[in-house]
mmCIF file of C-alpha atoms and ligand atoms in Angstrom:
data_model
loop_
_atom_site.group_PDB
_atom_site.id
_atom_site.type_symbol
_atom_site.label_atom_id
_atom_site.label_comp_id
_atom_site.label_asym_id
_atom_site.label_seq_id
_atom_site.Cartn_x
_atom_site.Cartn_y
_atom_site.Cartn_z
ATOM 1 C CA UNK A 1 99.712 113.848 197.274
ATOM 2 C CA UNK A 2 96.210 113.523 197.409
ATOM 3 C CA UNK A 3 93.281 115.577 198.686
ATOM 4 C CA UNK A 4 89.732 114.323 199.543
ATOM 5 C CA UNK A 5 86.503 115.706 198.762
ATOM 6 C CA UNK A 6 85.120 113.243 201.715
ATOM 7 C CA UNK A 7 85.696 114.739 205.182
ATOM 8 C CA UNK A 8 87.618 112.828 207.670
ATOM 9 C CA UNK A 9 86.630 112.885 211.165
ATOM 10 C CA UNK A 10 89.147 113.633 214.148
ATOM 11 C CA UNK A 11 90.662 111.112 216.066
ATOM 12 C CA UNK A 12 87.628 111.829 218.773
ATOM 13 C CA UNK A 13 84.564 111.200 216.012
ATOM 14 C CA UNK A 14 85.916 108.690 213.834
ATOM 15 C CA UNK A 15 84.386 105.320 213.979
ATOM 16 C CA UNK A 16 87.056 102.657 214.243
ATOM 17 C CA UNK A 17 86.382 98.395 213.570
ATOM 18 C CA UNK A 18 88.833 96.501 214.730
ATOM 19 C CA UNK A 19 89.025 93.333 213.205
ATOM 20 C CA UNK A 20 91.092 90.892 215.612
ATOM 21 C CA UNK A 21 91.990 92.457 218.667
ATOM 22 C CA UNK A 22 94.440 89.883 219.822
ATOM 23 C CA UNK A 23 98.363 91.157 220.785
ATOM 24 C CA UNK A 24 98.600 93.405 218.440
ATOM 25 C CA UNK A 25 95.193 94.775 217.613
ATOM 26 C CA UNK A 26 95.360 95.317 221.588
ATOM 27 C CA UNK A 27 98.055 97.559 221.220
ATOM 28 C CA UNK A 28 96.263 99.641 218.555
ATOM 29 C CA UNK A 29 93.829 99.847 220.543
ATOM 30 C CA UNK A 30 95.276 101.536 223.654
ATOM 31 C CA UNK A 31 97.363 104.086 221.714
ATOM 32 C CA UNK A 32 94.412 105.218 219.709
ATOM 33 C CA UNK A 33 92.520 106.185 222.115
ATOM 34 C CA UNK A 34 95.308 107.979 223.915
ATOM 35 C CA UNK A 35 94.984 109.593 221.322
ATOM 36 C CA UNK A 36 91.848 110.924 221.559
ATOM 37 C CA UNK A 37 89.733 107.972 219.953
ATOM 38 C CA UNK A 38 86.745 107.198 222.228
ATOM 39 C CA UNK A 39 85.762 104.208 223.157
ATOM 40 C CA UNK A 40 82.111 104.145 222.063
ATOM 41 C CA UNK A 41 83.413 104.628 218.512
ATOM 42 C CA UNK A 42 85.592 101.901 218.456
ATOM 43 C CA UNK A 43 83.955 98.449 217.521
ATOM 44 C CA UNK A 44 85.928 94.802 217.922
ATOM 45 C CA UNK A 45 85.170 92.152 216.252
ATOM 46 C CA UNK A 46 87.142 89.058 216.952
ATOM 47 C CA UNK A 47 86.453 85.699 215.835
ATOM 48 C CA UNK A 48 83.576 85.064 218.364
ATOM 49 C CA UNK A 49 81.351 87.486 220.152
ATOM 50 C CA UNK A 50 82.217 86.226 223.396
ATOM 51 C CA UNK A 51 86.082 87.032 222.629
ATOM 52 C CA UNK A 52 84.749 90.224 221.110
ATOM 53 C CA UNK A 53 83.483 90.828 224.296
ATOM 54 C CA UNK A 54 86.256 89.946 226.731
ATOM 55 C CA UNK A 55 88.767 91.847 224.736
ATOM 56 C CA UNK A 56 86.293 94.760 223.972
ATOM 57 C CA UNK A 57 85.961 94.497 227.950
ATOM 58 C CA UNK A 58 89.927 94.548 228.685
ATOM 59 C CA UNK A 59 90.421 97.462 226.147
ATOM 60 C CA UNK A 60 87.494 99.959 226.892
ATOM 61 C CA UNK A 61 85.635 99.990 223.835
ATOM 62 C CA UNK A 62 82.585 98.429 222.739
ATOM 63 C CA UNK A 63 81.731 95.094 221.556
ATOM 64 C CA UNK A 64 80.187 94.621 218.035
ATOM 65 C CA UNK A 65 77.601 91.860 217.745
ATOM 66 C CA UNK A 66 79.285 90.842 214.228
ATOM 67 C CA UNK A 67 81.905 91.971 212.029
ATOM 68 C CA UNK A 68 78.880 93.282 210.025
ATOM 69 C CA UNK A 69 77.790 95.830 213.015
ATOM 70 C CA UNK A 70 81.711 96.389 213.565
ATOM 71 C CA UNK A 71 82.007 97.847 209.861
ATOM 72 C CA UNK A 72 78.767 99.809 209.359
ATOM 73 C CA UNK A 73 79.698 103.206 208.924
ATOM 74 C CA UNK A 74 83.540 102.924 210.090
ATOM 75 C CA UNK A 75 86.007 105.568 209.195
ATOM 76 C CA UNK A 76 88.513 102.828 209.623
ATOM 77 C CA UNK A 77 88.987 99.373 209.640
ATOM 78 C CA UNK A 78 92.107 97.728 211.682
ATOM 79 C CA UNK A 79 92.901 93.915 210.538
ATOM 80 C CA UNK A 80 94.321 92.269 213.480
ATOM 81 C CA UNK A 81 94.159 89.397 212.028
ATOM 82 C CA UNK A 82 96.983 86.578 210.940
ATOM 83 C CA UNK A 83 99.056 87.723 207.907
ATOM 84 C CA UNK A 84 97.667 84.070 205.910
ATOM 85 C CA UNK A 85 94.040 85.496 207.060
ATOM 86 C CA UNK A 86 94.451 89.471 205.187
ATOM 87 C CA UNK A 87 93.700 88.655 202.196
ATOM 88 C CA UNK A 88 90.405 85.865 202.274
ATOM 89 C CA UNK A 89 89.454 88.757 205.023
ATOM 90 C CA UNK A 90 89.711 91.518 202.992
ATOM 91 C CA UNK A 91 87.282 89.715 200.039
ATOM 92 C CA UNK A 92 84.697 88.142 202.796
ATOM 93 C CA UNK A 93 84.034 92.014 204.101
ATOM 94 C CA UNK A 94 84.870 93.906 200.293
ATOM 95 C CA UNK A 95 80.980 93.687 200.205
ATOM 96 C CA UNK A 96 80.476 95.315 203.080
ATOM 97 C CA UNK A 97 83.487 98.150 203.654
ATOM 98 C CA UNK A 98 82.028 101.444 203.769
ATOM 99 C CA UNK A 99 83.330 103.007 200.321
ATOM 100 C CA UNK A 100 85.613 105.970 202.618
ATOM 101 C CA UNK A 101 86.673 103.369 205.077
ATOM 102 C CA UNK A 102 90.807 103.412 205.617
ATOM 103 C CA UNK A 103 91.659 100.005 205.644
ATOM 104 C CA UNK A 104 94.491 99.668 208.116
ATOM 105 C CA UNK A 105 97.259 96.620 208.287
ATOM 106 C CA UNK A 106 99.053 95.224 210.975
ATOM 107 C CA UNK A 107 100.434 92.340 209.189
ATOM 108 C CA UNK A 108 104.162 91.133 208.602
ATOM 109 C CA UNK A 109 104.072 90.281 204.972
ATOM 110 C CA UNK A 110 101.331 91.351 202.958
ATOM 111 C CA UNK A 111 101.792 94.028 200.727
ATOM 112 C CA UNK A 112 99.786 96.940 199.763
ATOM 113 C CA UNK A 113 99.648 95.611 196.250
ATOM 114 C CA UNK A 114 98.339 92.443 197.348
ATOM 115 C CA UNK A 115 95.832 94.046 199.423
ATOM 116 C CA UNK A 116 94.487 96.542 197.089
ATOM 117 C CA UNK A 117 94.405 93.869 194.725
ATOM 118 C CA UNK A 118 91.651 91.981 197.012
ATOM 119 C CA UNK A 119 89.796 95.377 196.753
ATOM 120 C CA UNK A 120 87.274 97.164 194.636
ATOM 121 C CA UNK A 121 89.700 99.737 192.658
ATOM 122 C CA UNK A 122 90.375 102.994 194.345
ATOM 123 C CA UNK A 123 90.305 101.634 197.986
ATOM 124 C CA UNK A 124 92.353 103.369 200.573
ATOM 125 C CA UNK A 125 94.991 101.389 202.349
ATOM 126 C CA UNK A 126 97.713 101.559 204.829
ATOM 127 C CA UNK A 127 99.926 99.210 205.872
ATOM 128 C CA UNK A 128 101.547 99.434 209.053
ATOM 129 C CA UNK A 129 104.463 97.895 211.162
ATOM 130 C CA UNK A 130 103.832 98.272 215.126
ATOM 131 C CA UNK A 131 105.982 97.195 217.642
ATOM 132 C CA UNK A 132 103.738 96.224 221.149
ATOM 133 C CA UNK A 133 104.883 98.728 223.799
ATOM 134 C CA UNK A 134 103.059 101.703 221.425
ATOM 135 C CA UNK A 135 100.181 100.090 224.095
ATOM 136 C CA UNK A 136 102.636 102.320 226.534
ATOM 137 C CA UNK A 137 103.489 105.322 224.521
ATOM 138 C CA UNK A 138 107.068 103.836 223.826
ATOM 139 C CA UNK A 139 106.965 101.754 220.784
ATOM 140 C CA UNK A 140 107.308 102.721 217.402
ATOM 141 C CA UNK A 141 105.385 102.088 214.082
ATOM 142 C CA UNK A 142 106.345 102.308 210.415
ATOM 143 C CA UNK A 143 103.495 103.450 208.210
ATOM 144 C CA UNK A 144 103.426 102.471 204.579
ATOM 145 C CA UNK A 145 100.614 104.668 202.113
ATOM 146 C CA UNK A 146 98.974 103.218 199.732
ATOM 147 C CA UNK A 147 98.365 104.556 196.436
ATOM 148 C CA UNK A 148 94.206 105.841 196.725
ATOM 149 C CA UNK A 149 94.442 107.375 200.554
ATOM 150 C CA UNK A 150 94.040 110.724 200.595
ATOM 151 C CA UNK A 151 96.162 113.321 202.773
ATOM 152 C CA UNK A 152 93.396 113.457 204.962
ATOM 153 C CA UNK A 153 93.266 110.105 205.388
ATOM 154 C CA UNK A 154 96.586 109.487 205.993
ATOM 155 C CA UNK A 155 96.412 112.228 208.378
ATOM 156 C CA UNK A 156 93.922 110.448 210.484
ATOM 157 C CA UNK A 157 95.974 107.392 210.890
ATOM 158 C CA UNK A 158 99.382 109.661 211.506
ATOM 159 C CA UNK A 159 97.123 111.698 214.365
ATOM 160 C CA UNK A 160 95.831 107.900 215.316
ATOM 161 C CA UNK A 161 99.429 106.506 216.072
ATOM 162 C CA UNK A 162 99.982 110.303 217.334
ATOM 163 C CA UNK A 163 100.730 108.997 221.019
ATOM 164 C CA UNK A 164 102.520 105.456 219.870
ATOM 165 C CA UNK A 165 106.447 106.474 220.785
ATOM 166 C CA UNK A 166 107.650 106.830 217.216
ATOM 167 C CA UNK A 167 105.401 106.914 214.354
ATOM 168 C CA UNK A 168 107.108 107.141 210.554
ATOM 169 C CA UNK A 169 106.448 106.816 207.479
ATOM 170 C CA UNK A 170 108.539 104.149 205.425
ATOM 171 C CA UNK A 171 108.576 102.499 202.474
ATOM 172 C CA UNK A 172 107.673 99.070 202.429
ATOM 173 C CA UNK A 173 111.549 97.703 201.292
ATOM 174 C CA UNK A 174 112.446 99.282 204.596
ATOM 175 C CA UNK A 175 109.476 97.066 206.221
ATOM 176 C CA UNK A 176 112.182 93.915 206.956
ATOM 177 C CA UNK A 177 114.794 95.933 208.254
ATOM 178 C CA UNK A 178 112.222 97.669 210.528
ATOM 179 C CA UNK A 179 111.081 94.182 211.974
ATOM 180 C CA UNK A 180 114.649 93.801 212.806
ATOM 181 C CA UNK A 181 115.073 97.019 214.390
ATOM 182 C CA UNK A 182 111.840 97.446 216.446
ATOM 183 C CA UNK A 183 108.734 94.707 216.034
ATOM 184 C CA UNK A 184 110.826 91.699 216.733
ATOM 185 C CA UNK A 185 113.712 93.357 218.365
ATOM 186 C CA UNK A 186 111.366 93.934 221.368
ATOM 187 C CA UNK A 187 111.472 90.340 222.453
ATOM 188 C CA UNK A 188 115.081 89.976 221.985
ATOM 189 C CA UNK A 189 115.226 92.771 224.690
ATOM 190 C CA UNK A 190 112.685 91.118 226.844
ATOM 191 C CA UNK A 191 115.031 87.526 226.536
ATOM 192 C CA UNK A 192 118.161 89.819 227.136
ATOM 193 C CA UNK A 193 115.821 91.667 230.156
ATOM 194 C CA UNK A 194 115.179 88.386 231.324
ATOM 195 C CA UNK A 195 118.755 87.211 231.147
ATOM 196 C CA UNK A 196 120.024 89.836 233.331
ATOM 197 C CA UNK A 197 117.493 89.977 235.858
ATOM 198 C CA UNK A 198 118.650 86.001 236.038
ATOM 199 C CA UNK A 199 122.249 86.789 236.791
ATOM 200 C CA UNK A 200 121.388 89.533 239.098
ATOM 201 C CA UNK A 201 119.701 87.028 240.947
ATOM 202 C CA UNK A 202 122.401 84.618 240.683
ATOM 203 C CA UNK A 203 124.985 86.983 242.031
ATOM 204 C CA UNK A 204 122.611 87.322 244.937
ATOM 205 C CA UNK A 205 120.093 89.960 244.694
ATOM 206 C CA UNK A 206 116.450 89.243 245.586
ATOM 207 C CA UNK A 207 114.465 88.907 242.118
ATOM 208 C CA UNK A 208 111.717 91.887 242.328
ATOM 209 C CA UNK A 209 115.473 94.347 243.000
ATOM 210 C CA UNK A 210 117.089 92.355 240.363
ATOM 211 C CA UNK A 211 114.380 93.121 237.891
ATOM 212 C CA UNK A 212 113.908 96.951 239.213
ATOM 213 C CA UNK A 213 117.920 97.984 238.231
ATOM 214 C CA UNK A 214 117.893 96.383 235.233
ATOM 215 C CA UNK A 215 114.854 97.670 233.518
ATOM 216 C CA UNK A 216 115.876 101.041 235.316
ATOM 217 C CA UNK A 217 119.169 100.790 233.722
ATOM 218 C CA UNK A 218 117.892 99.821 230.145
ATOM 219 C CA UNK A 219 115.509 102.575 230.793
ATOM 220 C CA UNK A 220 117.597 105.438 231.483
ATOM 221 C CA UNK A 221 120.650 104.011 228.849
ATOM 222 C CA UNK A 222 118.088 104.681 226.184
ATOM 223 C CA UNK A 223 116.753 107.884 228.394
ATOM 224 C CA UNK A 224 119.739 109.639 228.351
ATOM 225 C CA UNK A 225 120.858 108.559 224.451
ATOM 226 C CA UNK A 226 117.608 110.070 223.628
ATOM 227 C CA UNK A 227 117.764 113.234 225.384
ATOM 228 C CA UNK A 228 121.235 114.294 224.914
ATOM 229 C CA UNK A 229 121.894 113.018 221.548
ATOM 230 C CA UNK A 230 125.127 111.583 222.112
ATOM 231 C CA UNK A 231 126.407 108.361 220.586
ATOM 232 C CA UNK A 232 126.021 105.084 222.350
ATOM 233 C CA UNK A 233 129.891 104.104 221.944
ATOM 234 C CA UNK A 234 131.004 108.105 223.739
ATOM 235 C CA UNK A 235 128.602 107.601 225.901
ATOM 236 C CA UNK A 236 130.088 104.191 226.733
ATOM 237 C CA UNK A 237 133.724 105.048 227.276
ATOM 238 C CA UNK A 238 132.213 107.781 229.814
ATOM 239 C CA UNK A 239 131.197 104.960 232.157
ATOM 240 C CA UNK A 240 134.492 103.011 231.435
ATOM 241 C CA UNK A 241 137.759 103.581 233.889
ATOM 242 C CA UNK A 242 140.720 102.093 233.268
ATOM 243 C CA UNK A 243 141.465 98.958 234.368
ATOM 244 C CA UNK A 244 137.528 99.449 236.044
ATOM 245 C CA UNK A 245 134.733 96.669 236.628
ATOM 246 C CA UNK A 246 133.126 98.354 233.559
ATOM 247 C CA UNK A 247 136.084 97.700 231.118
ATOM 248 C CA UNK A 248 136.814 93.949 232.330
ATOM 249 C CA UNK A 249 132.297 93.522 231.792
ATOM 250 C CA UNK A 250 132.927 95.047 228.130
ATOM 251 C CA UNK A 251 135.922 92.926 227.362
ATOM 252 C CA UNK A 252 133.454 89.596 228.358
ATOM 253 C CA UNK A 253 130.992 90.836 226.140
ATOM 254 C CA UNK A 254 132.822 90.987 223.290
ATOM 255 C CA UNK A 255 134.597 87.662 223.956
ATOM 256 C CA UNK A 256 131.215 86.137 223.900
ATOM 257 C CA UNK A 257 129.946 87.855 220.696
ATOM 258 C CA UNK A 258 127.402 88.973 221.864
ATOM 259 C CA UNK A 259 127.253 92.100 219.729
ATOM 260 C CA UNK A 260 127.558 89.630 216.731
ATOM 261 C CA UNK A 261 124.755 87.326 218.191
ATOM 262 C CA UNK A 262 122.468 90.500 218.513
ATOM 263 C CA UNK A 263 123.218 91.291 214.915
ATOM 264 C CA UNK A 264 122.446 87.509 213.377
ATOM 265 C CA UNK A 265 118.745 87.932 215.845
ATOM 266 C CA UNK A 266 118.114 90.741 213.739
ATOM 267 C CA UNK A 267 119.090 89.702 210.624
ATOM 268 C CA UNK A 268 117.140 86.550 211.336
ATOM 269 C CA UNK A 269 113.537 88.328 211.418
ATOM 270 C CA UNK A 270 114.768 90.984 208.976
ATOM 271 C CA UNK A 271 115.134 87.990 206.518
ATOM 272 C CA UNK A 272 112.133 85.801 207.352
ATOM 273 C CA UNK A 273 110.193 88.615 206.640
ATOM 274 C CA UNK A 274 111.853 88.859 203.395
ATOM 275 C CA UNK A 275 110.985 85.567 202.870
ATOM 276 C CA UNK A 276 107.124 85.910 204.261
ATOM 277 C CA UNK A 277 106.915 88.733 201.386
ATOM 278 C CA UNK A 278 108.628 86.401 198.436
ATOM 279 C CA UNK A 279 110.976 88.700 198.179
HETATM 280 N N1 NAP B 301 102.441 90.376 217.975
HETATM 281 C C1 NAP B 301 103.297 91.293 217.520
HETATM 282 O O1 NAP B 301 104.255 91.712 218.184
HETATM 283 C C2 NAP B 301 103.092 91.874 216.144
HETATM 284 C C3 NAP B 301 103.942 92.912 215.733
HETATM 285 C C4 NAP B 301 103.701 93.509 214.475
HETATM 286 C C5 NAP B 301 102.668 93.027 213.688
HETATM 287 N N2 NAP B 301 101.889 92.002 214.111
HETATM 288 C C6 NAP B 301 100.803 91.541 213.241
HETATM 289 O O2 NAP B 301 99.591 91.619 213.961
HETATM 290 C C7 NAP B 301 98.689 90.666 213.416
HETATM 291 C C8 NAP B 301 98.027 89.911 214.556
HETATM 292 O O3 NAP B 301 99.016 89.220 215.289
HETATM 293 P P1 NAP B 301 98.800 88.953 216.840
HETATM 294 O O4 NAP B 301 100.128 88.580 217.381
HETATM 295 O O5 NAP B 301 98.043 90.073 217.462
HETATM 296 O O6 NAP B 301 97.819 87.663 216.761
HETATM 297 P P2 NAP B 301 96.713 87.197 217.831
HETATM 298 O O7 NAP B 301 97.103 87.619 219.203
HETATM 299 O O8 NAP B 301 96.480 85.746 217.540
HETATM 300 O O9 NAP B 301 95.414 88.036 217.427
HETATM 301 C C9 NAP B 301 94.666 87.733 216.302
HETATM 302 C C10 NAP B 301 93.272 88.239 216.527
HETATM 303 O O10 NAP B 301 92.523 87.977 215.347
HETATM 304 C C11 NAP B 301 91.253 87.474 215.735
HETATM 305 N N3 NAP B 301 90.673 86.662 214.647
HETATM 306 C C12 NAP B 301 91.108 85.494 214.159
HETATM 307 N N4 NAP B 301 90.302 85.091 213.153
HETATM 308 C C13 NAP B 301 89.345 86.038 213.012
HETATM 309 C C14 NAP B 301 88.233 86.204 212.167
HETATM 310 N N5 NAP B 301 87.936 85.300 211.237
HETATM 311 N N6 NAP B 301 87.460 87.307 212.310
HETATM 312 C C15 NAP B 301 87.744 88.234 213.271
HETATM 313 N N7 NAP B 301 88.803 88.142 214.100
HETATM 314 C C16 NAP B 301 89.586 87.051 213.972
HETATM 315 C C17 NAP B 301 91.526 86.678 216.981
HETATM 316 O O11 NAP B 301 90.327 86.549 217.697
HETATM 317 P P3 NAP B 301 90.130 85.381 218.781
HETATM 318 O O12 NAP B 301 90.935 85.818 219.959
HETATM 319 O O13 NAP B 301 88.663 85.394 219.001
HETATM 320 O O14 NAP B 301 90.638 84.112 218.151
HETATM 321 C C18 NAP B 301 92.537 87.580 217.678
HETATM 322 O O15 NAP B 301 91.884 88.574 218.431
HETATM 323 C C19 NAP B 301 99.472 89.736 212.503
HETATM 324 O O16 NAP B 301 99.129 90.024 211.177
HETATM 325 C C20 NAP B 301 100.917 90.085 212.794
HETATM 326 O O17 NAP B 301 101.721 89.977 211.624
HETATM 327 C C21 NAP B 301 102.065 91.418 215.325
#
């Protein structure tokens, strides 16, 4: 643990750049200032002003002129930016990073060695895992320290992902396993979302119903999991009568594989980012 004799601002003064507001850096966006950033503070600076502008525009916040303007003075600096990008990134602005200024990842792949390596010694770092519905309040994000930030600091960027859905701290071995289990696994449930909302269809409901009871049901599956704290496989045999539509549905899916199938998906992305790490 580490203390500062800087003082970090709340979550409603501190000055935020945003380096690449794209899907992600979106995201980031919208659950920091639900919780409590404001939008005057934050700057974005994408790779043109005019896309600075339109996604500045979408996101409530303000436009910086340059990456320059987007940096003076910031608390805390967000790369949104492509993982292959971090690193030139982080040695093009070095210059020009306020000496207090968090320096906050999104990236799949770059570690905090690497990026403190790309810094002046002594820089503060996180690196940081988010999964897109935090936009919503219901994502999740792992948080990885690195070795100069201060427990204020830290603090900032915990209070910062405050309102994401699930905000932890992990280390960054866990980092693959957490693509698996939330960052990538949320478009496996949009493709399985998708998939059902099909067959509804297909077995003759109108699509805007079809797509209404299955995100309903996904919705309140997880709902009640999380509320009661009951296991997903009791919880399962409660819904299943013998001999019942439910049991002959469960028997299909396991015929099919699908639980295996679901497993390989998130080994797959668990692995490539692995393999995006060297490691
Ligand atoms: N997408 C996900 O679900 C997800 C999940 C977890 C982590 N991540 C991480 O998030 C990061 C961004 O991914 P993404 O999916 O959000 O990509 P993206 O949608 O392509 O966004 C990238 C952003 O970076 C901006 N940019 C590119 N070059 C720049 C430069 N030289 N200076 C300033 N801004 C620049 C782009 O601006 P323009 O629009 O002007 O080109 C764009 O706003 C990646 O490192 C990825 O690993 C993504």
């Amino acid at each position: 643990m580490t203390s500062s004799a800087t003082t970090v601002p709340a979550p409603s003064t501190a000055r935020v750049a945003v380096i690449g507001a794209g899907n992600m850096g979106g995201p980031v966006v919208r659950t920091f200032l639900a919780a409590g950033a404001r939008g005057e503070n934050v700057h974005v600076a994408n790779s043109t002003p005019g896309s600075s502008e339109r996604a500045a525009g979408e996101l409530g916040v303000t436009a910086a002129a340059s990456r320059s303007e987007a940096l003076a003075g910031a608390d805390l600096v967000v790369l949104g930016v492509k993982p292959y990008q971090v690193i030139d990134l982080l040695g093009e602005i070095a210059d020009e990073l306020p000496v207090q200024a968090v320096v906050l990842s999104l990236a799949a792949g770059v570690t905090l060695e690497a990026m403190e390596g790309a810094l002046p010694a002594g820089r503060p770092v996180v690196r940081s895992m988010p999964s897109t519905p935090i936009a919503v309040g219901e994502g999740a994000v792992g948080l990885m320290r690195g070795t100069s930030v201060t427990d204020e600091q830290y603090g900032l960027v915990e209070e910062l992902f405050s309102r994401a859905g699930v905000a932890v701290t992990i280390t960054e071995d866990q980092v693959h396993a957490f693509i698996g289990a939330a960052g990538s696994l949320v478009a496996v449930v949009y493709a399985l979302l998708e998939s059902m909302t099909d067959e509804a269809v297909r077995q003759g409901l109108k699509r805007d119903l079809a797509a209404q009871l299955v995100q309903q049901t996904v919705r309140g599956a997880a709902t009640v999991l999380t509320e009661t704290g009951v296991h997903a496989a009791v919880a399962k045999n409660a819904v299943t009568s013998p001999g019942g539509t439910t049991a002959e549905a469960l028997a299909e899916f396991e015929r099919q594989g699908v639980r295996g199938s679901i497993a390989s998906a998130m080994q797959a992305a668990a692995d490539r980012s692995r393999a995006m790490t060297g490691n």
